């Protein structure tokens, strides 16, 4: 066991080191908005009247809302597998683009492996702040809760072997990555924006004349609460050619096959029924899920452990459901591979280079990069 | 005159074309938080109690707020002049990183010219959404007003020769770049976050052993309402070695030298007095300002023209004030150079390649790149 750990540590060093001194070469980069609505007020806009900055005369004016903002980068020698990254609760696309201790973010690690990166800020989060909702924001002190829920440890103690630096500055940066949700929390709005982002990503990356069956599709890469809209988007848009999900929070099941609800200290995890013809879509594309460390099998009194215990157990049932209907779903429980210490934010953990290698290997095994 | 225009058009084409097929090569990229406070609730946090996601038990918990988020990229063969980009009202750093018609953003154009790019989302905007304020957001239809104020034309008519594509999709993307401000609108908070970003930028880019007098400082690049906190930051932080401002909205003057207020259709522009020993700092560094087209000299009934008429006139007085105290300020009125059609968002206008060349030339003339 110690040997395995040492070998893995070496591999991790190598996998980071192999790229550390290399330049990152891009074809281009930019951002775009995807999805959304336009609110139009009745009447005629009057160019000659000024109502004041805080109280514009809305008559005849419009207001764009409920779109996502997508940041993209196309690397040199790009593989034909653009990755569309979808964040979870409490944050923005930032979680894919940085680490709290200043190392390169997961999307950059994948760019260095020649995968185009498209990173979403979902409607109402980050730079996609214009929404149709009326929302009141007020500071809510909740960081110790997230320390626990996201399995850094039990506040103020870190898990001893956690893949997260234990200095105060890193923790400060980690919490400042968070940003509120000013949307109406409408799942349909999220899925519509993801679907629009998928189509735009395909239009920007499609290779003419490719004969591969994997040509011209997007690989969704989801995290946590981004997992559930990810499954809905994959069921609803044929341009999704695979899904990789890091600790998804929710799952769909065929009607009549939904597992019993699973209660825990932080609430009850329930599968969501969908018609079989929709679920079948998830059996037609490769799917992989990754879960980190510190997730118990039995009931405990630990907030983070409890929250992910029921979600991991639901992920096992989800994997079984896809595969018993002829699909290709893989559930990777990292500790079972000897990869220890991962928090809920696997993508920015200290071993994210190793996790990028794992993901790259899966994409190549599934021939999604061709 | 026609010859000049044709020559400029050719130069523009060349300046875009020269980079169009080149790869963008980076050393590294990432994001960090800068500045901010930590709110700490009294009492002891209890790891065993769960209050629910929407209503956490705040006792003993903390909440980070009022920081900025900075996106950075370091190009290969980086010049010793990192650019720190500060956005204006109604948006985020996105305005520097994209164009609404899908061409490369201004920060990318400067990266291709080997300037490191650091792009801020100021506190309460974009991905820096955690603030100490209680804010209620509600949709306000105001896009036609911005069409006018930002000098695309007089809604629904574009200026005939405007450097902004006239298709509906571009306008849609332009408005979706906007994002609300959920901060307490505190200038001190903005300046503190900019100052923290300046120091962090210097720490990340400083070249050891440089003997240049321009070594190890930051060039602030501000836009619109970002102009005013830019001047305050330059006066307050010795690590600012130059300021370039695109259509700044506000100005400081030495006490006793503040020009008469200038009324306009959209309000009165007033200079803000500061002690002479603070103002003197602005005479010690190179400063350049750029203004676009469609700004009248005389009073009109056009919203955009009026708004920028008084601000341009105040910029002239500001330039005079700096230079009469021995400074090095340049005010570039682009139409006077024959560069026509620029809106208030010069950095993403169709001729942003030409504007990047102009800026690059100024930085080299001032030897800021050494």
XYZ file of C-alpha atoms in Angstrom:
740
model
C 0.000 0.000 0.000
C 2.834 2.378 0.893
C 4.552 1.449 -2.359
C 1.422 2.280 -4.347
C 1.144 5.644 -2.613
C 4.800 6.453 -3.355
C 4.373 5.422 -6.979
C 1.261 7.547 -7.306
C 3.052 10.506 -5.723
C 5.835 10.090 -8.293
C 3.333 9.859 -11.124
C 1.637 12.997 -9.851
C 4.927 14.859 -9.746
C 5.762 13.635 -13.207
C 2.375 14.523 -14.592
C 2.624 18.065 -13.249
C 6.314 18.356 -14.025
C 5.951 17.219 -17.607
C 4.063 20.394 -18.419
C 5.484 22.856 -15.920
C 8.095 24.320 -18.252
C 6.143 24.014 -21.464
C 4.458 26.927 -23.127
C 0.689 26.837 -23.554
C -0.027 27.466 -27.219
C -3.481 28.609 -28.287
C -5.131 29.282 -31.621
C -7.521 31.790 -30.111
C -9.671 32.629 -27.099
C -12.715 34.674 -26.168
C -16.116 34.671 -24.559
C -19.735 34.573 -25.705
C -23.235 34.647 -24.267
C -25.466 31.587 -24.757
C -29.242 31.304 -24.415
C -31.405 33.777 -22.552
C -34.489 35.855 -23.143
C -35.265 39.466 -24.039
C -37.746 41.410 -21.947
C -39.411 44.203 -23.981
C -41.381 47.016 -22.320
C -44.370 48.474 -24.136
C -44.389 51.942 -25.629
C -41.843 53.971 -27.550
C -38.358 54.836 -26.375
C -37.675 58.578 -26.377
C -34.055 59.464 -27.253
C -34.462 62.979 -25.936
C -35.483 62.211 -22.357
C -33.087 61.231 -19.565
C -34.641 59.650 -16.462
C -31.434 59.369 -14.422
C -28.959 56.492 -14.103
C -30.744 54.751 -11.229
C -34.262 55.191 -12.615
C -34.279 54.878 -16.414
C -37.544 55.506 -18.260
C -38.227 51.870 -19.174
C -40.942 52.606 -21.733
C -40.088 51.015 -25.094
C -36.810 49.620 -23.767
C -35.465 46.051 -23.637
C -33.502 43.972 -21.143
C -31.528 40.816 -22.003
C -31.550 38.195 -19.237
C -31.109 34.543 -18.251
C -28.199 33.774 -20.593
C -24.971 32.030 -19.641
C -21.498 33.445 -20.299
C -18.971 31.041 -21.823
C -15.197 31.534 -21.730
C -13.355 29.542 -24.413
C -9.827 28.704 -25.488
C -8.791 26.626 -28.516
C -5.335 25.089 -28.141
C -2.901 24.388 -30.958
C -3.242 20.869 -32.398
C -6.720 20.731 -30.876
C -8.304 17.327 -30.334
C -11.790 16.830 -31.715
C -13.304 16.730 -28.229
C -14.220 20.173 -26.944
C -14.908 20.104 -23.206
C -17.851 22.157 -21.924
C -17.342 22.723 -18.186
C -20.394 23.252 -15.933
C -19.897 24.415 -12.347
C -21.940 23.536 -9.277
C -23.634 25.374 -6.401
C -22.164 28.483 -4.813
C -19.746 29.463 -7.536
C -18.978 30.126 -11.187
C -16.769 28.672 -13.906
C -13.819 29.945 -11.857
C -13.519 26.557 -10.116
C -12.323 25.026 -13.401
C -9.985 27.898 -14.284
C -7.944 28.377 -11.093
C -6.741 26.628 -7.972
C -6.894 28.451 -4.644
C -3.149 27.988 -4.148
C -2.188 29.493 -7.519
C -1.444 26.393 -9.566
C -3.053 26.038 -12.993
C -6.756 25.228 -13.118
C -8.210 22.000 -14.490
C -9.316 23.537 -17.810
C -5.740 24.769 -18.379
C -4.384 21.298 -17.594
C -6.750 19.883 -20.227
C -5.748 22.623 -22.719
C -2.141 21.491 -22.246
C -3.403 18.026 -23.254
C -4.898 19.662 -26.388
C -8.584 19.664 -25.463
C -10.508 22.862 -26.342
C -11.996 24.334 -23.158
C -15.413 26.023 -22.962
C -16.275 27.158 -19.436
C -19.746 28.280 -18.390
C -20.998 30.818 -15.889
C -24.606 29.599 -15.577
C -27.486 32.134 -15.662
C -27.405 34.397 -12.614
C -23.878 33.434 -11.585
C -20.528 35.119 -12.181
C -20.496 37.286 -15.268
C -23.970 36.137 -16.325
C -25.619 38.403 -13.764
C -28.524 39.827 -15.794
C -31.590 37.773 -14.913
C -35.352 38.111 -15.086
C -35.602 37.484 -11.334
C -35.974 39.968 -8.522
C -33.441 38.821 -5.923
C -32.300 40.173 -2.578
C -28.733 39.310 -1.632
C -27.613 39.489 1.965
C -24.358 38.233 3.505
C -24.816 34.794 5.072
C -21.897 33.505 7.114
C -21.645 29.884 5.987
C -17.994 29.160 5.227
C -17.400 26.651 8.013
C -20.386 24.687 6.731
C -18.816 24.554 3.265
C -15.452 23.548 4.755
C -17.284 20.508 6.146
C -19.664 19.815 3.243
C -16.882 20.033 0.678
C -14.823 17.617 2.795
C -11.727 19.667 3.497
C -12.109 18.201 6.981
C -14.155 18.991 10.053
C -13.700 22.675 10.706
C -11.191 23.830 11.921
C -9.324 20.553 11.335
C -8.283 19.445 7.859
C -8.274 15.761 7.011
C -4.659 14.858 7.732
C -3.837 13.590 4.207
C -6.177 15.953 2.333
C -5.138 17.106 -1.162
C -5.699 20.738 -0.157
C -2.963 23.066 1.156
C -3.502 23.854 4.832
C -2.335 27.500 4.830
C -4.742 30.351 5.596
C -4.150 32.175 2.291
C -5.278 29.167 0.228
C -8.459 28.827 2.281
C -9.106 32.565 1.879
C -8.771 32.308 -1.913
C -10.961 29.182 -1.935
C -13.865 30.963 -0.216
C -13.476 34.069 -2.398
C -14.022 31.826 -5.471
C -17.635 31.580 -4.333
C -20.213 33.919 -5.844
C -23.963 34.134 -5.280
C -26.789 32.996 -7.548
C -29.072 35.898 -8.520
C -31.244 33.832 -10.868
C -34.767 32.548 -10.299
C -33.226 29.058 -9.723
C -35.064 27.675 -12.720
C -33.668 24.345 -13.967
C -35.223 24.920 -17.416
C -33.287 28.184 -17.759
C -30.011 26.462 -16.864
C -30.620 23.607 -19.296
C -31.640 25.995 -22.104
C -28.420 27.968 -21.652
C -26.320 24.784 -21.574
C -28.016 23.540 -24.745
C -27.318 26.852 -26.490
C -23.690 26.677 -25.320
C -23.415 23.101 -26.647
C -24.645 24.140 -30.103
C -22.361 27.175 -30.234
C -19.379 25.062 -29.127
C -20.052 22.545 -31.903
C -20.411 25.333 -34.473
C -17.044 26.758 -33.392
C -15.105 23.489 -33.271
C -16.704 21.162 -35.842
C -14.135 19.642 -38.194
C -15.339 19.489 -41.767
C -15.342 16.100 -43.379
C -14.604 14.076 -40.255
C -15.912 10.551 -40.683
C -15.546 9.537 -37.058
C -18.753 8.667 -35.260
C -17.459 10.895 -32.486
C -17.123 13.851 -34.806
C -18.552 17.206 -33.936
C -19.922 16.689 -30.481
C -19.240 18.154 -27.070
C -18.024 16.393 -23.930
C -19.900 17.822 -20.942
C -17.756 18.066 -17.808
C -19.955 18.733 -14.800
C -19.429 19.239 -11.085
C -21.723 18.772 -8.097
C -25.047 20.608 -8.584
C -24.011 21.072 -12.237
C -24.347 17.292 -12.632
C -28.150 17.190 -12.749
C -28.673 19.844 -15.493
C -25.815 18.054 -17.262
C -27.833 14.789 -17.488
C -30.904 16.746 -18.680
C -28.808 18.526 -21.309
C -27.291 15.261 -22.551
C -30.803 13.772 -22.863
C -32.062 16.845 -24.709
C -29.261 17.650 -27.132
C -27.796 15.214 -29.685
C -24.601 17.249 -29.835
C -23.453 15.797 -26.497
C -21.112 12.912 -27.269
C -20.062 12.063 -23.707
C -20.433 13.208 -20.102
C -17.812 13.272 -17.365
C -19.147 14.269 -13.968
C -17.168 15.088 -10.830
C -19.279 14.182 -7.790
C -22.693 14.926 -9.321
C -25.373 15.822 -6.793
C -28.495 14.511 -8.554
C -29.570 11.755 -10.954
C -32.327 10.675 -13.311
C -33.799 7.156 -13.583
C -36.273 5.523 -15.957
C -39.861 5.834 -14.714
C -40.658 2.858 -12.487
C -36.979 2.238 -11.700
C -36.311 5.080 -9.248
C -34.480 3.810 -6.139
C -35.901 4.421 -2.673
C -35.086 7.892 -1.339
C -31.911 7.977 0.776
C -32.122 10.117 3.914
C -29.016 11.744 5.407
C -28.002 14.398 7.934
C -28.111 17.070 5.181
C -31.380 15.999 3.561
C -32.797 13.188 1.456
C -31.325 12.231 -1.917
C -34.014 11.222 -4.421
C -33.722 10.046 -8.012
C -35.832 11.914 -10.551
C -37.994 9.802 -12.906
C -37.829 10.476 -16.667
C -39.538 8.599 -19.547
C -37.513 5.610 -20.764
C -37.117 7.107 -24.245
C -35.332 10.077 -22.667
C -33.214 7.973 -20.319
C -32.164 5.771 -23.249
C -30.092 8.657 -24.584
C -27.765 8.249 -21.577
C -27.159 4.643 -22.652
C -25.952 5.784 -26.084
C -22.954 7.867 -24.976
C -19.934 7.106 -22.772
C -20.350 8.411 -19.216
C -17.800 8.567 -16.416
C -18.177 9.795 -12.829
C -15.422 10.508 -10.314
C -15.794 10.586 -6.523
C -13.117 11.610 -4.007
C -12.204 10.570 -0.475
C -13.791 10.696 3.001
C -17.170 9.319 1.911
C -18.357 6.725 4.452
C -20.425 3.624 3.661
C -22.423 3.764 6.893
C -24.405 6.555 8.595
C -22.172 8.994 10.524
C -22.587 12.396 12.162
C -20.208 14.143 9.722
C -21.878 16.750 7.489
C -19.641 16.250 4.444
C -19.482 12.504 4.729
C -23.256 12.236 5.084
C -24.019 14.583 2.204
C -21.906 12.579 -0.234
C -22.581 9.111 1.213
C -26.131 9.121 -0.177
C -25.081 10.779 -3.429
C -22.349 8.200 -4.043
C -24.795 5.388 -3.296
C -27.254 6.957 -5.746
C -24.437 7.231 -8.317
C -23.872 3.465 -8.001
C -27.576 2.833 -8.718
C -27.472 5.306 -11.624
C -24.441 3.513 -13.093
C -26.226 0.143 -12.756
C -29.369 1.562 -14.410
C -27.468 2.875 -17.424
C -25.480 -0.316 -17.850
C -28.430 -2.714 -17.428
C -30.074 -0.850 -20.333
C -27.015 -1.415 -22.507
C -25.061 1.745 -21.726
C -21.421 2.508 -21.012
C -21.176 4.196 -17.609
C -18.114 4.026 -15.369
C -18.099 5.067 -11.730
C -14.586 5.837 -10.499
C -14.254 5.836 -6.716
C -10.758 7.290 -6.475
C -9.794 5.818 -3.080
C -10.415 2.340 -4.542
C -7.663 3.137 -7.110
C -5.392 4.202 -4.232
C -5.894 7.891 -5.013
C -6.464 9.357 -1.574
C -7.249 12.723 -0.035
C -9.584 14.243 -2.623
C -12.150 16.812 -1.494
C -15.391 17.635 -3.283
C -13.416 20.125 -5.426
C -11.344 17.415 -7.079
C -10.550 19.617 -10.083
C -8.482 22.041 -8.032
C -7.038 19.581 -5.486
C -3.248 19.209 -5.215
C -3.348 16.105 -7.417
C -5.402 17.697 -10.202
C -2.596 16.878 -12.660
C -3.098 13.201 -11.889
C -6.876 13.586 -12.270
C -6.368 15.344 -15.628
C -4.255 12.367 -16.748
C -6.998 9.956 -15.657
C -9.632 11.931 -17.563
C -7.405 12.234 -20.647
C -6.855 8.442 -20.563
C -10.629 7.821 -20.417
C -11.292 10.218 -23.315
C -8.672 8.434 -25.417
C -9.924 4.953 -24.454
C -13.410 5.991 -25.573
C -11.842 7.372 -28.795
C -13.566 10.693 -28.114
C -10.426 12.581 -29.130
C -10.506 11.389 -32.747
C -8.675 63.309 -46.223
C -9.959 60.364 -48.246
C -6.381 59.213 -48.779
C -5.726 59.270 -45.038
C -8.850 57.208 -44.401
C -7.848 54.647 -47.015
C -4.336 54.457 -45.584
C -5.703 53.998 -42.090
C -8.077 51.299 -43.304
C -5.093 49.502 -44.858
C -3.079 49.844 -41.679
C -6.004 48.454 -39.706
C -6.277 45.469 -41.992
C -2.555 44.915 -41.739
C -2.507 45.244 -38.004
C -5.275 42.667 -37.585
C -3.947 40.459 -40.351
C -0.425 40.373 -38.976
C -1.613 38.325 -36.009
C -4.616 36.487 -37.431
C -2.746 33.270 -38.263
C -0.247 33.364 -35.444
C -0.505 31.179 -32.386
C -0.904 32.839 -28.996
C 1.822 31.447 -26.755
C 1.481 31.742 -22.992
C 3.710 30.863 -20.075
C 0.757 30.388 -17.768
C -2.698 31.664 -16.792
C -5.080 31.679 -13.852
C -7.191 33.794 -11.532
C -6.903 35.160 -8.011
C -8.924 37.189 -5.519
C -7.548 40.571 -4.410
C -8.524 42.643 -1.383
C -11.720 42.216 0.574
C -12.813 41.712 4.146
C -13.871 38.807 6.336
C -17.106 39.042 8.324
C -16.994 36.834 11.438
C -20.125 35.957 13.420
C -19.851 35.527 17.179
C -20.181 32.187 18.911
C -18.938 28.701 18.118
C -19.620 26.766 14.947
C -21.198 23.371 15.577
C -20.097 20.685 13.084
C -22.940 18.407 14.066
C -25.875 20.699 13.321
C -27.333 21.334 9.859
C -29.599 24.364 9.484
C -30.545 23.791 5.836
C -28.964 25.127 2.639
C -31.000 28.333 2.511
C -30.769 29.132 6.218
C -27.343 28.146 7.591
C -26.740 28.520 11.321
C -24.416 31.525 11.076
C -23.117 31.323 14.660
C -19.308 31.151 14.684
C -19.115 31.229 10.895
C -17.304 33.600 8.525
C -18.089 35.234 5.175
C -15.483 36.646 2.777
C -16.664 39.730 0.859
C -15.724 42.850 -1.087
C -12.727 41.391 -2.962
C -12.071 41.660 -6.674
C -11.414 38.675 -8.951
C -8.463 38.995 -11.325
C -7.988 36.876 -14.445
C -4.371 36.783 -15.656
C -2.310 35.506 -18.567
C 1.464 35.742 -18.981
C 2.594 35.549 -22.612
C 5.850 34.079 -23.848
C 8.659 36.677 -24.158
C 6.659 38.894 -21.788
C 7.427 42.607 -21.745
C 8.111 44.176 -18.375
C 4.836 46.101 -18.458
C 1.944 44.099 -17.032
C -1.387 45.705 -17.898
C -4.058 45.783 -15.176
C -7.437 46.285 -16.874
C -10.259 48.001 -14.935
C -13.787 47.984 -16.355
C -16.473 50.662 -16.078
C -20.138 50.872 -15.112
C -22.632 48.142 -15.977
C -20.224 45.345 -16.700
C -17.231 43.237 -15.732
C -13.735 42.549 -17.062
C -15.479 40.793 -19.964
C -15.359 44.021 -22.023
C -11.556 43.644 -22.281
C -11.628 39.915 -23.024
C -14.177 39.637 -25.852
C -15.812 41.530 -28.662
C -19.551 41.188 -29.226
C -18.966 40.001 -32.807
C -16.572 37.207 -31.824
C -13.204 38.759 -32.698
C -10.428 38.682 -30.108
C -10.726 41.006 -27.145
C -8.364 43.889 -26.422
C -6.444 42.050 -23.681
C -5.779 39.196 -26.115
C -4.564 41.695 -28.739
C -2.133 43.089 -26.137
C -1.040 39.552 -25.154
C -0.166 38.980 -28.817
C 2.025 42.083 -28.478
C 3.666 40.386 -25.432
C 2.095 42.392 -22.618
C 0.970 40.358 -19.580
C -2.763 40.884 -19.034
C -4.423 41.123 -15.603
C -8.178 41.742 -15.856
C -10.316 42.750 -12.899
C -13.906 42.054 -11.938
C -14.369 44.820 -9.356
C -16.082 44.039 -6.003
C -19.736 43.124 -6.518
C -19.430 42.628 -10.262
C -18.988 39.511 -12.372
C -17.317 36.700 -10.494
C -16.618 38.907 -7.467
C -20.212 38.633 -6.294
C -19.725 38.125 -2.538
C -20.188 41.507 -0.903
C -20.995 42.918 2.523
C -23.986 44.780 1.078
C -27.630 43.832 1.131
C -28.823 44.457 -2.431
C -32.081 43.922 -4.262
C -31.757 43.290 -7.987
C -34.690 43.800 -10.288
C -34.765 43.845 -14.104
C -34.643 47.399 -15.446
C -35.187 47.792 -19.177
C -32.490 50.299 -20.152
C -30.716 48.950 -23.235
C -31.853 51.668 -25.652
C -30.474 54.242 -23.226
C -27.074 52.479 -23.280
C -27.198 52.241 -27.085
C -27.381 56.043 -27.054
C -25.062 56.773 -24.106
C -22.370 54.462 -25.440
C -22.648 56.198 -28.817
C -23.549 53.306 -31.098
C -25.953 55.833 -32.584
C -29.395 57.130 -31.749
C -31.565 54.114 -31.178
C -32.620 52.389 -33.434
C -30.223 54.037 -35.894
C -26.497 53.335 -35.816
C -24.057 56.084 -36.719
C -23.497 55.401 -40.412
C -19.720 54.907 -40.165
C -19.670 53.430 -36.655
C -16.959 50.858 -35.810
C -19.628 48.473 -34.528
C -21.249 45.696 -36.629
C -24.891 46.494 -37.313
C -26.330 42.968 -37.119
C -28.806 41.969 -34.402
C -26.667 39.128 -33.039
C -23.737 41.444 -32.252
C -26.030 43.861 -30.414
C -27.523 40.959 -28.478
C -24.070 39.770 -27.388
C -23.079 43.351 -26.510
C -25.993 43.787 -24.093
C -25.450 40.337 -22.565
C -21.897 41.418 -21.643
C -23.508 43.666 -19.050
C -23.837 42.426 -15.476
C -25.204 44.170 -12.397
C -23.324 45.653 -9.450
C -24.299 44.002 -6.168
C -21.783 45.938 -4.067
C -22.436 48.811 -1.676
C -21.012 51.167 -4.365
C -18.162 52.176 -2.081
C -15.253 53.868 -3.896
C -12.861 52.974 -1.039
C -13.675 49.270 -1.501
C -12.970 49.491 -5.229
C -9.681 51.324 -4.700
C -8.570 48.897 -1.963
C -9.203 45.942 -4.263
C -7.362 47.630 -7.151
C -4.405 48.392 -4.888
C -4.275 44.777 -3.710
C -4.438 43.636 -7.347
C -1.588 46.014 -8.251
C 0.655 44.591 -5.517
C -0.147 41.004 -6.427
C 0.497 41.728 -10.123
C 3.908 43.195 -9.303
C 4.761 40.234 -7.087
C 3.886 37.856 -9.934
C 5.694 39.699 -12.723
C 8.654 41.535 -11.130
C 11.920 40.830 -12.929
C 14.846 40.349 -10.581
C 17.789 42.620 -11.095
C 16.161 44.974 -13.587
C 17.876 48.339 -13.471
C 15.275 50.201 -15.513
C 13.470 52.973 -13.740
C 10.308 51.437 -15.166
C 11.023 48.087 -13.590
C 8.444 46.249 -11.588
C 5.413 48.460 -11.901
C 1.940 48.044 -13.318
C 0.286 49.949 -16.162
C -3.333 50.618 -15.226
C -5.703 50.446 -18.189
C -9.074 51.896 -17.240
C -12.397 52.448 -18.965
C -15.239 54.876 -18.293
C -16.366 54.737 -14.637
C -13.198 52.693 -13.960
C -11.198 55.827 -14.756
C -11.846 57.618 -11.479
C -10.823 54.781 -9.100
C -7.861 54.375 -11.473
C -6.600 57.906 -10.708
C -7.117 57.320 -6.973
C -5.226 54.008 -7.176
C -2.333 55.614 -9.069
C -2.116 58.363 -6.424
C -2.210 55.819 -3.617
C 0.104 53.061 -4.821
C 3.739 53.555 -5.900
C 3.598 50.333 -7.936
C 1.637 52.112 -10.686
C 4.137 53.167 -13.352
C 1.669 54.550 -15.914
C -2.048 54.951 -16.607
C -3.893 54.577 -19.898
C -7.549 55.488 -19.733
C -10.226 54.913 -22.378
C -12.872 57.636 -22.028
C -12.614 58.094 -18.250
C -15.777 59.412 -16.623
C -14.316 61.364 -13.687
C -11.205 63.351 -12.745
C -9.247 64.759 -9.803
C -7.724 68.250 -9.610
C -5.437 69.983 -7.095
C -7.407 71.764 -4.386
C -8.134 75.308 -5.549
C -7.751 74.368 -9.235
C -11.031 72.542 -9.811
C -12.746 73.752 -13.014
C -16.311 75.051 -12.911
C -18.887 72.232 -12.995
C -20.080 71.401 -16.511
C -23.814 70.756 -16.852
C -25.187 68.453 -19.553
C -28.390 66.641 -20.511
C -27.259 63.585 -18.476
C -26.057 65.449 -15.392
C -23.265 67.730 -14.284
C -19.595 66.718 -14.567
C -17.540 67.975 -11.615
C -13.835 67.635 -10.869
C -12.955 66.239 -7.455
C -10.399 68.206 -5.387
C -7.435 66.370 -3.844
C -4.456 67.774 -1.874
C -1.604 68.908 -4.138
C 0.804 66.356 -2.638
C -1.553 63.584 -3.807
C -2.158 65.107 -7.227
C 1.612 65.466 -7.725
C 1.869 61.692 -8.051
C -0.052 61.939 -11.355
C 2.668 64.280 -12.666
C 5.351 61.651 -11.989
C 4.080 58.932 -14.312
C 3.158 58.871 -18.012
C -0.593 59.149 -18.597
C -2.542 58.759 -21.823
C -6.280 59.099 -22.479
C -8.203 58.057 -25.595
C -11.584 59.402 -26.715
C -13.670 58.162 -29.651
C -16.046 59.737 -32.141
C -19.433 61.496 -32.085
C -18.567 63.842 -29.200
C -19.805 67.358 -30.011
C -18.135 70.618 -28.941
C -21.413 72.485 -28.415
C -24.581 71.641 -26.459
C -26.894 69.237 -28.316
C -29.973 67.163 -27.472
C -28.177 63.827 -28.013
C -27.796 61.713 -24.853
C -24.466 60.095 -25.755
C -22.947 63.211 -27.237
C -23.922 65.282 -24.217
C -22.678 62.755 -21.681
C -19.201 62.624 -23.219
C -19.015 66.293 -24.337
C -18.556 67.459 -20.742
C -16.298 64.549 -19.841
C -14.016 65.209 -22.805
C -13.876 68.899 -21.917
C -13.012 67.973 -18.330
C -10.318 65.582 -19.688
C -8.745 68.533 -21.520
C -8.611 70.527 -18.270
C -7.231 67.487 -16.416
C -4.495 67.077 -19.059
C -3.605 70.788 -18.760
C -3.496 70.543 -14.951
C -1.104 67.591 -14.992
C 1.159 69.167 -17.587
C 1.279 72.633 -15.994
C 2.564 70.917 -12.854
C 5.339 69.257 -14.826
C 3.630 66.014 -15.750
C 3.446 63.928 -18.918
C -0.204 63.547 -19.893
C -1.432 62.987 -23.452
C -5.038 63.308 -24.532
C -5.719 61.457 -27.775
C -8.909 62.542 -29.520
C -9.056 59.810 -32.141
C -11.088 61.694 -34.791
C -8.346 64.359 -34.809
C -5.929 61.602 -35.949
C -8.429 60.633 -38.651
C -9.560 57.563 -36.707
C -13.334 57.727 -37.064
C -16.361 55.820 -35.874
C -15.324 54.788 -32.376
C -18.009 54.225 -29.751
C -17.543 54.457 -25.987
C -16.432 50.798 -26.040
C -13.315 51.527 -28.088
C -11.570 48.381 -26.889
C -14.014 46.089 -28.660
C -14.771 48.273 -31.685
C -14.041 46.937 -35.181
C -10.722 48.816 -35.268
C -9.492 47.538 -31.898
C -6.405 46.116 -33.639
C -5.475 49.638 -34.707
C -6.125 50.920 -31.175
C -3.942 48.138 -29.746
C -1.157 49.262 -32.114
C -1.561 52.884 -30.950
C -1.386 51.839 -27.311
C 1.595 49.553 -27.939
C 3.392 52.447 -29.686
C 2.758 54.753 -26.711
C 4.009 52.136 -24.222
C 7.210 51.718 -26.265
C 7.717 55.464 -26.688
C 7.474 55.863 -22.915
C 9.934 52.957 -22.575
C 7.443 51.237 -20.270
C 8.112 47.904 -21.950
C 11.777 47.721 -20.876
